Every structure is written in structure tokens, then in C-alpha cells.
GROMACS .gro file of C-alpha atoms in nm:
model
  215
    1MET     CA    1   0.543  -0.121   1.100
    2ASN     CA    2   0.692   0.059   1.393
    3ASN     CA    3   0.402   0.320   1.520
    4ASP     CA    4   0.659   0.552   1.418
    5PHE     CA    5   0.631   0.895   1.197
    6GLN     CA    6   0.932   1.037   1.053
    7PRO     CA    7   0.806   1.344   0.848
    8ASN     CA    8   1.165   1.380   0.676
    9LYS     CA    9   1.201   1.033   0.543
   10GLU     CA   10   1.406   0.959   0.256
   11PRO     CA   11   1.206   0.827  -0.045
   12THR     CA   12   1.238   0.429  -0.087
   13ILE     CA   13   1.546   0.308  -0.333
   14GLY     CA   14   1.448   0.023  -0.522
   15ALA     CA   15   1.251  -0.167  -0.241
   16ALA     CA   16   1.251  -0.215   0.123
   17PHE     CA   17   1.164  -0.520   0.345
   18LEU     CA   18   0.950  -0.508   0.643
   19THR     CA   19   0.734  -0.779   0.865
   20LYS     CA   20   0.408  -0.703   1.076
   21LYS     CA   21   0.200  -0.968   1.280
   22ILE     CA   22  -0.178  -0.943   1.278
   23THR     CA   23  -0.373  -1.208   1.513
   24LEU     CA   24  -0.709  -1.268   1.412
   25PRO     CA   25  -0.923  -1.511   1.654
   26SER     CA   26  -0.861  -1.782   1.455
   27ARG     CA   27  -0.523  -1.749   1.325
   28THR     CA   28  -0.175  -1.536   1.291
   29ILE     CA   29  -0.088  -1.364   1.011
   30LYS     CA   30   0.261  -1.254   0.947
   31PHE     CA   31   0.322  -1.013   0.661
   32GLU     CA   32   0.654  -1.008   0.445
   33ILE     CA   33   0.649  -0.643   0.313
   34TRP     CA   34   0.773  -0.542  -0.007
   35ASP     CA   35   0.767  -0.155   0.006
   36THR     CA   36   0.866  -0.078  -0.354
   37ALA     CA   37   0.945   0.270  -0.462
   38GLY     CA   38   0.700   0.503  -0.643
   39GLN     CA   39   0.934   0.662  -0.882
   40GLU     CA   40   0.912   0.553  -1.282
   41ARG     CA   41   1.260   0.481  -1.298
   42PHE     CA   42   1.184   0.150  -1.073
   43ALA     CA   43   0.854   0.041  -1.202
   44SER     CA   44   1.019  -0.215  -1.413
   45LEU     CA   45   1.130  -0.421  -1.094
   46ALA     CA   46   0.788  -0.407  -0.958
   47PRO     CA   47   0.690  -0.766  -1.112
   48MET     CA   48   1.010  -0.898  -0.939
   49TYR     CA   49   0.822  -0.798  -0.571
   50TYR     CA   50   0.469  -0.894  -0.647
   51ARG     CA   51   0.506  -1.227  -0.861
   52ASN     CA   52   0.329  -1.499  -0.659
   53ALA     CA   53   0.220  -1.216  -0.374
   54GLN     CA   54  -0.122  -1.304  -0.195
   55ALA     CA   55  -0.175  -0.948  -0.092
   56ALA     CA   56  -0.094  -0.570  -0.249
   57LEU     CA   57  -0.139  -0.226  -0.100
   58VAL     CA   58  -0.185   0.000  -0.374
   59VAL     CA   59  -0.134   0.358  -0.195
   60TYR     CA   60  -0.257   0.693  -0.329
   61ASP     CA   61  -0.212   1.021  -0.185
   62LEU     CA   62  -0.597   1.208  -0.075
   63THR     CA   63  -0.407   1.553  -0.179
   64LYS     CA   64  -0.273   1.477  -0.511
   65PRO     CA   65  -0.514   1.348  -0.789
   66SER     CA   66  -0.275   1.232  -1.020
   67SER     CA   67  -0.192   1.006  -0.742
   68LEU     CA   68  -0.483   0.811  -0.791
   69VAL     CA   69  -0.389   0.792  -1.158
   70LYS     CA   70  -0.136   0.619  -1.084
   71ALA     CA   71  -0.308   0.383  -0.831
   72ARG     CA   72  -0.523   0.297  -1.075
   73HIS     CA   73  -0.255   0.177  -1.303
   74TRP     CA   74  -0.067  -0.009  -1.101
   75VAL     CA   75  -0.412  -0.190  -1.005
   76ALA     CA   76  -0.452  -0.291  -1.385
   77GLU     CA   77  -0.101  -0.421  -1.385
   78LEU     CA   78  -0.183  -0.638  -1.080
   79GLN     CA   79  -0.485  -0.748  -1.216
   80ARG     CA   80  -0.316  -0.883  -1.545
   81GLN     CA   81  -0.006  -0.978  -1.418
   82ALA     CA   82  -0.024  -1.101  -1.037
   83SER     CA   83  -0.126  -1.415  -0.913
   84PRO     CA   84  -0.536  -1.459  -0.966
   85GLY     CA   85  -0.715  -1.420  -0.660
   86ILE     CA   86  -0.475  -1.165  -0.502
   87VAL     CA   87  -0.650  -0.939  -0.226
   88ILE     CA   88  -0.587  -0.557  -0.326
   89ALA     CA   89  -0.652  -0.279  -0.116
   90LEU     CA   90  -0.665   0.074  -0.241
   91VAL     CA   91  -0.591   0.324   0.015
   92GLY     CA   92  -0.590   0.701   0.049
   93ASN     CA   93  -0.309   0.838   0.266
   94LYS     CA   94  -0.246   1.192   0.408
   95ALA     CA   95  -0.604   1.173   0.569
   96ASP     CA   96  -0.482   1.394   0.868
   97LEU     CA   97  -0.444   1.693   0.610
   98CYS     CA   98  -0.802   1.695   0.525
   99ALA     CA   99  -1.106   1.847   0.689
  100GLU     CA  100  -1.306   1.594   0.912
  101GLY     CA  101  -1.607   1.485   0.711
  102ASP     CA  102  -1.518   1.661   0.384
  103ASP     CA  103  -1.567   1.392   0.122
  104GLY     CA  104  -1.549   1.636  -0.183
  105ALA     CA  105  -1.243   1.793  -0.372
  106VAL     CA  106  -1.190   2.134  -0.261
  107GLY     CA  107  -1.063   2.445  -0.444
  108GLY     CA  108  -0.709   2.502  -0.546
  109THR     CA  109  -0.468   2.386  -0.769
  110GLU     CA  110  -0.251   2.045  -0.739
  111SER     CA  111   0.053   2.215  -0.734
  112GLU     CA  112  -0.094   2.468  -0.453
  113ASN     CA  113  -0.157   2.161  -0.226
  114GLU     CA  114   0.144   1.980  -0.298
  115GLU     CA  115   0.338   2.279  -0.160
  116GLY     CA  116   0.164   2.261   0.205
  117GLY     CA  117   0.097   1.878   0.190
  118ALA     CA  118   0.493   1.804   0.181
  119ASP     CA  119   0.522   1.937   0.569
  120GLY     CA  120   0.172   1.891   0.702
  121GLU     CA  121   0.091   2.266   0.706
  122SER     CA  122  -0.165   2.273   0.456
  123GLY     CA  123  -0.432   2.202   0.695
  124ALA     CA  124  -0.818   2.151   0.633
  125GLY     CA  125  -0.899   2.180   0.285
  126ALA     CA  126  -0.617   1.990   0.137
  127ARG     CA  127  -0.840   1.670   0.015
  128LYS     CA  128  -0.836   1.678  -0.368
  129VAL     CA  129  -0.955   1.353  -0.408
  130SER     CA  130  -1.314   1.244  -0.283
  131THR     CA  131  -1.393   0.949  -0.084
  132ARG     CA  132  -1.715   0.920  -0.313
  133GLU     CA  133  -1.467   0.877  -0.655
  134ALA     CA  134  -1.211   0.631  -0.490
  135LYS     CA  135  -1.422   0.418  -0.328
  136SER     CA  136  -1.674   0.383  -0.607
  137TYR     CA  137  -1.384   0.272  -0.828
  138ALA     CA  138  -1.274  -0.014  -0.528
  139GLU     CA  139  -1.624  -0.124  -0.575
  140GLU     CA  140  -1.603  -0.151  -0.942
  141GLU     CA  141  -1.256  -0.371  -0.904
  142ASN     CA  142  -1.353  -0.533  -0.617
  143LEU     CA  143  -1.066  -0.366  -0.389
  144LEU     CA  144  -1.088  -0.338  -0.024
  145PHE     CA  145  -1.074   0.034   0.014
  146PHE     CA  146  -0.947   0.250   0.311
  147GLU     CA  147  -0.865   0.622   0.433
  148THR     CA  148  -0.526   0.633   0.637
  149SER     CA  149  -0.291   0.855   0.835
  150ALA     CA  150   0.059   0.739   0.850
  151LYS     CA  151   0.121   1.045   1.048
  152THR     CA  152  -0.140   0.953   1.300
  153GLY     CA  153  -0.187   0.581   1.245
  154GLY     CA  154  -0.549   0.619   1.178
  155ASN     CA  155  -0.695   0.289   0.972
  156VAL     CA  156  -0.353   0.171   0.919
  157ASN     CA  157  -0.371  -0.139   1.145
  158GLU     CA  158  -0.736  -0.199   1.015
  159VAL     CA  159  -0.606  -0.197   0.652
  160PHE     CA  160  -0.353  -0.511   0.740
  161THR     CA  161  -0.672  -0.673   0.943
  162ALA     CA  162  -0.878  -0.653   0.677
  163ILE     CA  163  -0.646  -0.784   0.410
  164ALA     CA  164  -0.592  -1.069   0.652
  165ASN     CA  165  -0.981  -1.148   0.701
  166ALA     CA  166  -0.970  -1.136   0.313
  167ILE     CA  167  -0.703  -1.375   0.232
  168PRO     CA  168  -0.836  -1.735   0.200
  169GLU     CA  169  -0.688  -1.990   0.470
  170SER     CA  170  -0.634  -2.229   0.219
  171SER     CA  171  -0.387  -2.031   0.024
  172LEU     CA  172  -0.220  -1.974   0.358
  173LYS     CA  173  -0.178  -2.344   0.420
  174GLY     CA  174  -0.086  -2.417   0.063
  175PRO     CA  175   0.271  -2.434  -0.136
  176ARG     CA  176   0.463  -2.149  -0.032
  177GLY     CA  177   0.426  -1.846  -0.221
  178GLY     CA  178   0.479  -1.456  -0.213
  179ALA     CA  179   0.381  -1.141  -0.064
  180ALA     CA  180   0.447  -0.775  -0.165
  181ALA     CA  181   0.282  -0.501  -0.285
  182ARG     CA  182   0.283  -0.172  -0.454
  183GLY     CA  183   0.205   0.184  -0.417
  184GLY     CA  184   0.146   0.451  -0.663
  185ALA     CA  185   0.286   0.748  -0.409
  186GLY     CA  186   0.492   0.487  -0.268
  187GLY     CA  187   0.407   0.269  -0.039
  188ALA     CA  188   0.347  -0.120   0.005
  189ALA     CA  189   0.199  -0.447   0.163
  190GLY     CA  190   0.203  -0.805   0.139
  191ALA     CA  191   0.109  -1.108   0.328
  192GLN     CA  192   0.122  -1.449   0.454
  193GLY     CA  193  -0.020  -1.694   0.664
  194GLY     CA  194  -0.078  -1.913   0.978
  195ASP     CA  195   0.237  -1.943   1.126
  196SER     CA  196   0.346  -2.112   0.829
  197ARG     CA  197   0.552  -1.834   0.624
  198VAL     CA  198   0.511  -1.733   0.294
  199ASN     CA  199   0.867  -1.668   0.115
  200LEU     CA  200   0.920  -1.426  -0.132
  201GLU     CA  201   1.124  -1.665  -0.357
  202ASN     CA  202   1.294  -1.507  -0.700
  203VAL     CA  203   1.344  -1.233  -0.481
  204GLY     CA  204   1.683  -1.047  -0.379
  205ARG     CA  205   1.625  -1.001  -0.021
  206ASP     CA  206   1.969  -0.880   0.039
  207ALA     CA  207   1.932  -0.595  -0.173
  208GLY     CA  208   1.605  -0.490  -0.110
  209ALA     CA  209   1.681  -0.512   0.299
  210LYS     CA  210   1.985  -0.257   0.276
  211GLU     CA  211   1.723  -0.021   0.153
  212GLY     CA  212   1.523   0.264   0.376
  213CYS     CA  213   1.137   0.289   0.383
  214ALA     CA  214   0.923   0.592   0.288
  215CYS     CA  215   0.618   0.483   0.508
   0.00000   0.00000   0.00000
């Protein structure tokens, strides 16, 4: 949100609230974002944040195959319980740890990769989820798909621009709805429109806004 990367950021507890503006040729979208915690103990709280959302960002770790499994779970839950027509983006993060042009899983175990992935020292060859696999799944489920790096900022703005373009203008001018999202590996986003705001009603903003963000 602030073009800033902190390597030792504390994990999100519950949820954190952020905003971001994206300017398109025909309109300006102001995202009201609930970054929800990825830990299982907070899973039951997630519906409170994505209810009435117009968009959702589901984030997984390119160096951790189990995070894509969890991301699939959250996509299925959003499709089952979120608003009809919600725009969902599947985002593979930590692209900075993967070799350029590397499109497939490489050797080594997941636990070995996690040891190096936490501090960004594993370098090239850390990829464990292929672009081909994730993109194929995204196409099957009609999801937007991106691979990003929160560390370098690569493709981050492109994700929000794509979501902004995908949200129907009619939904932005309608009754106030919500905007939120979910990250399998921790991380989220939501959306709202025009200069007309999309409120996250039914959500305890004061409680969420006090917490830190793990983006």
C-alpha cells in the first residue's frame, strides 16, 4: 500500500484495514481492504470480512506448495459463500526468490525451502509452485492470475489495476456493499468504486484497524 517492504513484519492478528486508490481512464477506484490473518485459528472470522465484498485477493507463496492448497480452499469458500459475481484474483507472491524464467518446481523439500525463504536468502531455484499449474487452475475457476513480489513491488499495482478494471461499473454505483479479501499465506484486498464509497458494513472496523498488517 505504501511502496514499502519490511522484512520482519509481525503477522496480522485478526484483520488489518488499509485503503488504496487506482486511477483508470474513466474512473477512480478506492479500495477498502481488509487484510485477514492466515492462521487457522482466525479462519472462522473470515466470512465477517468478505461478506458483500466486490473483490477478493487470495495470496499463496510460490516457494510453498501447501499454501496453494490452502488458496484453493479459500477460493472455493469465496465461490460458495461470498457475493455472486465477486472478482477473485489468485496471486503467487515471493517471485523475487524464484529464478527468472523458471516456470517449474525445482528440487529440494518444502521444509528446506522455508528455511531460506523467510529471510530471502534462498535465491534462485526456490520456486516450488509452477506458473503453469497455478495459471491452469486460475483459468479453470475464472480467476485473475498474477505472480508478484511484495519485496520488489513487481506486479503489485498491476493486480489492483486488473481488479479495478474487472469490477462492473454498475456494481460500484449500486447500493453500498462491502469489499474485502483473503490470503491463503496471509494477505488480502478488496474494492470499491467511483468516488462513491463501498462501506464494509457489519464489520468491526475499530477492532481491525488497530492491528498490524503482514503484507
